[in-house]
mmCIF file of C-alpha atoms in Angstrom:
data_model
loop_
_atom_site.group_PDB
_atom_site.id
_atom_site.type_symbol
_atom_site.label_atom_id
_atom_site.label_comp_id
_atom_site.label_asym_id
_atom_site.label_seq_id
_atom_site.Cartn_x
_atom_site.Cartn_y
_atom_site.Cartn_z
ATOM 1 C CA MET A 1242 -17.441 -20.224 3.283
ATOM 2 C CA HIS A 1243 -15.062 -22.102 1.009
ATOM 3 C CA ASP A 1244 -12.748 -25.041 1.626
ATOM 4 C CA ASN A 1245 -9.220 -23.765 0.902
ATOM 5 C CA ALA A 1246 -10.436 -20.747 -1.031
ATOM 6 C CA GLY A 1247 -7.066 -19.189 -1.769
ATOM 7 C CA CYS A 1248 -6.738 -17.546 1.615
ATOM 8 C CA GLY A 1249 -3.045 -16.815 1.083
ATOM 9 C CA VAL A 1250 -2.033 -18.035 4.536
ATOM 10 C CA TRP A 1251 -1.611 -21.649 5.643
ATOM 11 C CA GLU A 1252 -3.159 -23.222 2.534
ATOM 12 C CA ARG A 1253 -3.338 -26.997 2.738
ATOM 13 C CA GLU A 1254 -0.300 -28.733 4.188
ATOM 14 C CA THR A 1255 2.178 -26.876 1.993
ATOM 15 C CA LEU A 1256 1.945 -24.048 4.548
ATOM 16 C CA LEU A 1257 0.584 -25.869 7.625
ATOM 17 C CA ARG A 1258 1.766 -29.358 8.378
ATOM 18 C CA ILE A 1259 1.897 -31.637 11.385
ATOM 19 C CA ASP A 1260 5.221 -33.380 11.872
ATOM 20 C CA ASP A 1261 5.409 -37.158 12.115
ATOM 21 C CA ASP A 1262 5.723 -37.323 15.907
ATOM 22 C CA ALA A 1263 2.714 -35.070 16.520
ATOM 23 C CA ARG A 1264 0.520 -36.498 13.738
ATOM 24 C CA SER A 1265 -0.520 -39.503 15.829
ATOM 25 C CA ARG A 1266 -1.509 -37.197 18.703
ATOM 26 C CA VAL A 1267 -3.274 -34.140 17.268
ATOM 27 C CA ARG A 1268 -5.400 -32.861 14.410
ATOM 28 C CA ALA A 1269 -6.293 -29.255 13.679
ATOM 29 C CA GLY A 1270 -9.008 -27.201 12.054
ATOM 30 C CA VAL A 1271 -7.841 -23.935 10.489
ATOM 31 C CA MET A 1272 -10.088 -20.968 9.662
ATOM 32 C CA HIS A 1273 -8.872 -17.813 7.901
ATOM 33 C CA ALA A 1274 -10.948 -14.605 7.777
ATOM 34 C CA SER A 1275 -10.411 -11.253 6.052
ATOM 35 C CA PRO A 1276 -10.960 -8.365 5.872
ATOM 36 C CA VAL A 1277 -11.817 -8.007 9.536
ATOM 37 C CA ALA A 1278 -12.196 -5.024 11.853
ATOM 38 C CA VAL A 1279 -10.922 -5.819 15.335
ATOM 39 C CA ARG A 1280 -12.594 -3.631 17.944
ATOM 40 C CA PRO A 1281 -14.846 -3.981 21.012
ATOM 41 C CA ALA A 1282 -17.601 -6.544 20.514
ATOM 42 C CA GLY A 1283 -20.922 -5.343 19.161
ATOM 43 C CA GLU A 1284 -24.273 -6.020 20.780
ATOM 44 C CA ALA A 1285 -25.002 -9.134 18.712
ATOM 45 C CA LEU A 1286 -21.734 -10.833 19.703
ATOM 46 C CA VAL A 1287 -22.164 -9.842 23.346
ATOM 47 C CA SER A 1288 -25.653 -11.335 23.270
ATOM 48 C CA GLU A 1289 -24.312 -14.635 21.892
ATOM 49 C CA MET A 1290 -21.607 -14.689 24.556
ATOM 50 C CA GLU A 1291 -24.081 -14.086 27.362
ATOM 51 C CA THR A 1292 -26.606 -16.606 26.052
ATOM 52 C CA THR A 1293 -23.984 -19.325 25.614
ATOM 53 C CA ALA A 1294 -22.453 -18.687 29.047
ATOM 54 C CA ALA A 1295 -25.876 -18.803 30.700
ATOM 55 C CA ARG A 1296 -26.703 -22.082 28.940
ATOM 56 C CA MET A 1297 -23.431 -23.676 29.987
ATOM 57 C CA LEU A 1298 -23.893 -22.515 33.565
ATOM 58 C CA SER A 1299 -27.411 -23.928 33.657
ATOM 59 C CA THR A 1300 -26.367 -27.220 32.095
ATOM 60 C CA HIS A 1301 -23.248 -27.857 34.185
ATOM 61 C CA ALA A 1302 -23.789 -25.876 37.396
ATOM 62 C CA ASP A 1303 -23.817 -28.977 39.630
ATOM 63 C CA GLN A 1304 -21.013 -30.831 37.892
ATOM 64 C CA SER A 1305 -17.307 -30.820 38.553
ATOM 65 C CA PRO A 1306 -15.258 -30.187 35.382
ATOM 66 C CA GLY A 1307 -13.954 -33.744 35.479
ATOM 67 C CA ALA A 1308 -17.504 -35.039 35.186
ATOM 68 C CA ILE A 1309 -18.358 -32.982 32.079
ATOM 69 C CA PRO A 1310 -18.090 -35.331 29.071
ATOM 70 C CA GLY A 1311 -17.326 -32.547 26.591
ATOM 71 C CA LEU A 1312 -14.017 -31.783 28.277
ATOM 72 C CA ALA A 1313 -12.642 -35.258 27.620
ATOM 73 C CA ALA A 1314 -11.332 -34.495 24.123
ATOM 74 C CA ALA A 1315 -9.129 -31.584 25.179
ATOM 75 C CA ARG A 1316 -7.853 -33.556 28.159
ATOM 76 C CA GLU A 1317 -7.091 -36.496 25.842
ATOM 77 C CA LEU A 1318 -5.061 -34.175 23.615
ATOM 78 C CA TYR A 1319 -2.982 -32.964 26.545
ATOM 79 C CA ARG A 1320 -2.369 -36.479 27.848
ATOM 80 C CA ALA A 1321 -1.256 -37.565 24.365
ATOM 81 C CA PHE A 1322 1.617 -35.091 24.747
ATOM 82 C CA GLY A 1323 2.417 -36.232 28.294
ATOM 83 C CA MET A 1324 0.784 -33.171 29.884
ATOM 84 C CA ASP A 1325 -1.427 -33.309 32.970
ATOM 85 C CA PRO A 1326 -4.586 -31.353 32.041
ATOM 86 C CA THR A 1327 -5.443 -30.863 35.712
ATOM 87 C CA HIS A 1328 -2.155 -29.012 36.164
ATOM 88 C CA THR A 1329 -1.806 -27.246 32.800
ATOM 89 C CA ARG A 1330 -5.374 -26.624 31.714
ATOM 90 C CA PRO A 1331 -6.563 -26.389 28.124
ATOM 91 C CA SER A 1332 -7.699 -22.824 27.454
ATOM 92 C CA SER A 1333 -11.230 -24.099 26.727
ATOM 93 C CA GLU A 1334 -11.471 -25.706 30.154
ATOM 94 C CA ALA A 1335 -10.191 -22.543 31.804
ATOM 95 C CA LEU A 1336 -12.989 -20.610 30.082
ATOM 96 C CA LEU A 1337 -15.617 -23.133 31.167
ATOM 97 C CA ARG A 1338 -14.410 -22.984 34.759
ATOM 98 C CA ARG A 1339 -14.699 -19.211 34.666
ATOM 99 C CA VAL A 1340 -18.260 -19.445 33.341
ATOM 100 C CA LEU A 1341 -19.221 -22.022 35.981
ATOM 101 C CA GLN A 1342 -18.028 -19.564 38.624
ATOM 102 C CA GLY A 1343 -20.626 -17.125 37.300
ATOM 103 C CA LYS A 1344 -18.064 -14.729 35.827
ATOM 104 C CA GLY A 1345 -19.164 -15.081 32.191
ATOM 105 C CA LEU A 1346 -16.832 -14.806 29.221
ATOM 106 C CA PRO A 1347 -14.225 -12.041 29.322
ATOM 107 C CA ARG A 1348 -14.679 -9.115 26.930
ATOM 108 C CA ILE A 1349 -11.477 -8.073 25.197
ATOM 109 C CA LEU A 1350 -11.818 -7.413 21.448
ATOM 110 C CA ASN A 1351 -14.368 -8.924 19.090
ATOM 111 C CA GLY A 1352 -11.916 -11.324 17.432
ATOM 112 C CA VAL A 1353 -10.698 -12.596 20.799
ATOM 113 C CA ASP A 1354 -14.243 -12.708 22.159
ATOM 114 C CA LEU A 1355 -15.416 -14.769 19.175
ATOM 115 C CA CYS A 1356 -12.497 -17.172 19.620
ATOM 116 C CA ASN A 1357 -13.363 -17.614 23.304
ATOM 117 C CA LEU A 1358 -17.030 -18.117 22.454
ATOM 118 C CA CYS A 1359 -16.149 -20.858 19.980
ATOM 119 C CA ALA A 1360 -13.779 -22.519 22.470
ATOM 120 C CA LEU A 1361 -16.569 -22.578 25.050
ATOM 121 C CA ARG A 1362 -19.086 -24.000 22.572
ATOM 122 C CA PHE A 1363 -16.737 -26.654 21.178
ATOM 123 C CA LEU A 1364 -14.876 -27.291 24.490
ATOM 124 C CA LEU A 1365 -11.648 -27.404 22.501
ATOM 125 C CA PRO A 1366 -8.675 -25.024 22.792
ATOM 126 C CA ILE A 1367 -8.378 -22.521 19.955
ATOM 127 C CA GLY A 1368 -5.415 -20.372 18.987
ATOM 128 C CA LEU A 1369 -6.006 -16.953 17.413
ATOM 129 C CA TYR A 1370 -3.408 -15.224 15.264
ATOM 130 C CA ASP A 1371 -2.890 -12.098 13.202
ATOM 131 C CA ALA A 1372 -2.262 -13.650 9.782
ATOM 132 C CA ALA A 1373 0.100 -10.854 8.742
ATOM 133 C CA SER A 1374 2.319 -11.551 11.762
ATOM 134 C CA VAL A 1375 2.860 -15.197 10.807
ATOM 135 C CA ALA A 1376 5.691 -16.129 8.435
ATOM 136 C CA PRO A 1377 4.827 -19.408 6.633
ATOM 137 C CA PRO A 1378 5.471 -22.257 6.428
ATOM 138 C CA VAL A 1379 3.808 -23.285 9.692
ATOM 139 C CA THR A 1380 4.422 -26.591 11.461
ATOM 140 C CA LEU A 1381 2.537 -28.115 14.379
ATOM 141 C CA ARG A 1382 4.981 -30.183 16.409
ATOM 142 C CA ARG A 1383 6.106 -31.004 19.927
ATOM 143 C CA GLY A 1384 7.946 -28.205 21.732
ATOM 144 C CA ARG A 1385 11.693 -28.723 22.115
ATOM 145 C CA PRO A 1386 13.826 -28.330 25.250
ATOM 146 C CA GLY A 1387 14.382 -24.681 26.104
ATOM 147 C CA GLU A 1388 11.793 -23.311 23.664
ATOM 148 C CA THR A 1389 9.786 -20.364 24.978
ATOM 149 C CA TYR A 1390 8.038 -17.246 23.770
ATOM 150 C CA ALA A 1391 6.685 -14.047 25.236
ATOM 151 C CA GLY A 1392 3.035 -14.673 26.071
ATOM 152 C CA ILE A 1393 0.111 -12.296 25.779
ATOM 153 C CA ARG A 1394 -0.428 -12.131 29.540
ATOM 154 C CA LYS A 1395 2.701 -13.920 30.726
ATOM 155 C CA ASP A 1396 6.336 -12.905 30.582
ATOM 156 C CA GLU A 1397 7.429 -16.274 29.216
ATOM 157 C CA VAL A 1398 5.582 -19.398 28.075
ATOM 158 C CA HIS A 1399 7.540 -22.652 28.305
ATOM 159 C CA LEU A 1400 6.892 -25.016 25.400
ATOM 160 C CA GLU A 1401 8.914 -28.177 25.936
ATOM 161 C CA GLY A 1402 6.784 -31.240 25.228
ATOM 162 C CA ARG A 1403 3.661 -29.262 24.358
ATOM 163 C CA PRO A 1404 1.934 -29.103 20.971
ATOM 164 C CA VAL A 1405 3.254 -25.904 19.429
ATOM 165 C CA LEU A 1406 2.803 -23.950 16.199
ATOM 166 C CA VAL A 1407 6.085 -22.811 14.661
ATOM 167 C CA ASP A 1408 6.629 -20.470 11.712
ATOM 168 C CA ALA A 1409 9.778 -19.232 9.975
ATOM 169 C CA ARG A 1410 10.508 -16.973 12.959
ATOM 170 C CA GLY A 1411 9.989 -19.619 15.637
ATOM 171 C CA PRO A 1412 7.246 -20.851 17.995
ATOM 172 C CA PHE A 1413 4.141 -18.690 18.341
ATOM 173 C CA GLY A 1414 1.123 -20.686 19.556
ATOM 174 C CA ASN A 1415 -0.075 -23.599 21.679
ATOM 175 C CA PRO A 1416 -3.402 -24.790 23.146
ATOM 176 C CA THR A 1417 -2.823 -23.144 26.527
ATOM 177 C CA SER A 1418 -1.440 -19.683 25.811
ATOM 178 C CA ASP A 1419 -0.502 -17.865 22.596
ATOM 179 C CA SER A 1420 2.380 -15.505 21.869
ATOM 180 C CA LEU A 1421 2.398 -11.740 21.975
ATOM 181 C CA ARG A 1422 4.150 -11.659 18.579
ATOM 182 C CA THR A 1423 1.188 -13.005 16.618
ATOM 183 C CA SER A 1424 -1.662 -11.709 18.794
ATOM 184 C CA VAL A 1425 -4.542 -9.819 17.202
ATOM 185 C CA SER A 1426 -5.003 -6.088 17.763
ATOM 186 C CA PRO A 1427 -7.065 -3.225 16.309
ATOM 187 C CA SER A 1428 -4.590 -3.120 13.419
ATOM 188 C CA THR A 1429 -5.339 -6.744 12.421
ATOM 189 C CA ARG A 1430 -6.988 -7.086 9.007
ATOM 190 C CA ALA A 1431 -6.744 -10.873 8.562
ATOM 191 C CA LEU A 1432 -6.863 -13.496 11.271
ATOM 192 C CA VAL A 1433 -6.505 -17.232 11.655
ATOM 193 C CA MET A 1434 -8.084 -19.544 14.216
ATOM 194 C CA VAL A 1435 -6.560 -22.959 14.852
ATOM 195 C CA ILE A 1436 -8.777 -25.469 16.665
ATOM 196 C CA PHE A 1437 -6.687 -28.130 18.435
ATOM 197 C CA ALA A 1438 -8.191 -31.614 18.831
ATOM 198 C CA PRO A 1439 -6.926 -35.121 19.588
ATOM 199 C CA SER A 1440 -6.010 -37.231 16.570
ATOM 200 C CA ASP A 1441 -9.122 -39.421 16.840
ATOM 201 C CA TYR A 1442 -11.529 -36.475 16.950
ATOM 202 C CA ALA A 1443 -14.315 -36.946 14.400
ATOM 203 C CA ARG A 1444 -13.391 -35.169 11.165
ATOM 204 C CA ASP A 1445 -16.989 -34.233 10.374
ATOM 205 C CA VAL A 1446 -17.434 -32.629 13.786
ATOM 206 C CA LEU A 1447 -14.183 -30.675 13.441
ATOM 207 C CA LYS A 1448 -15.372 -29.512 10.031
ATOM 208 C CA GLU A 1449 -18.606 -28.279 11.630
ATOM 209 C CA HIS A 1450 -16.523 -26.324 14.128
ATOM 210 C CA VAL A 1451 -14.438 -24.477 11.534
ATOM 211 C CA VAL A 1452 -17.513 -23.702 9.479
ATOM 212 C CA GLU A 1453 -19.266 -22.331 12.576
ATOM 213 C CA ALA A 1454 -16.204 -20.246 13.469
ATOM 214 C CA GLY A 1455 -16.152 -18.806 9.957
ATOM 215 C CA ALA A 1456 -19.848 -17.971 10.112
ATOM 216 C CA GLY A 1457 -19.221 -16.154 13.386
ATOM 217 C CA ALA A 1458 -16.406 -14.147 11.807
ATOM 218 C CA ALA A 1459 -18.712 -13.167 8.942
ATOM 219 C CA ARG A 1460 -21.424 -12.056 11.387
ATOM 220 C CA HIS A 1461 -19.326 -10.198 13.905
ATOM 221 C CA LEU A 1462 -15.997 -9.053 12.425
ATOM 222 C CA ALA A 1463 -16.994 -7.141 9.273
ATOM 223 C CA ASP A 1464 -15.597 -3.636 8.855
ATOM 224 C CA GLY A 1465 -18.876 -2.247 7.513
ATOM 225 C CA THR A 1466 -17.587 -1.718 3.973
ATOM 226 C CA ALA A 1467 -16.809 -5.250 2.760
ATOM 227 C CA ALA A 1468 -18.005 -8.751 3.593
ATOM 228 C CA VAL A 1469 -15.669 -11.012 5.534
ATOM 229 C CA VAL A 1470 -14.331 -13.794 3.314
ATOM 230 C CA THR A 1471 -13.496 -17.018 5.116
ATOM 231 C CA SER A 1472 -11.802 -20.271 4.199
ATOM 232 C CA TRP A 1473 -10.910 -23.405 6.132
ATOM 233 C CA HIS A 1474 -9.028 -26.644 6.042
ATOM 234 C CA LEU A 1475 -8.364 -29.623 8.292
ATOM 235 C CA VAL A 1476 -4.943 -31.067 8.996
ATOM 236 C CA PRO A 1477 -4.403 -33.913 8.259
ATOM 237 C CA GLY A 1478 -6.681 -33.419 5.296
ATOM 238 C CA GLU A 1479 -8.071 -36.975 5.185
#
């Protein structure tokens, strides 16, 4: 896996930047993978999902989510944007709550399943996007009054005040719920994960996360004819 290995989408901050207002509140890890084959998860990925869910359930079964230290970072990110994480939950916390209810991780498509697995392991919200559906440049900023988009499972996602990814066509992603426009599907051949973290999140740990996400893509998303090539970068870079 290479740092900024000419992925063609969101390279460095020329194509993904955080605006000045958001920079003091959030940092992001970006992982690009291609070529990928998006389809139902294979046995190896399912096994990782089940093993991780079982471990989390065993570790945290008697704890309330508020008492789980690993959730603090995502909650800190939401509070930095004036959001109440007990009202609007980070997607990673929603996944953990599901697992602690004994429901396991949902099975959708391998790319989505891998993203959810990583979010559960890192306890950070992760956005997942079809790279071909994104029109660079991409900016991570605070949502503006009246901004919305059609969600994957919701008719409309309201974005005012929230951290939001915006491309040349408008908003398309945030740490709670992504847009239908840039969602992955069986036709996806290149995808991007964006890991959202608070601005003081340790850079080395965030780097470990993007590297792990890339390794997962290489293991589980190959089309059987070519190896998955991954690249990553952190924003801000230093």
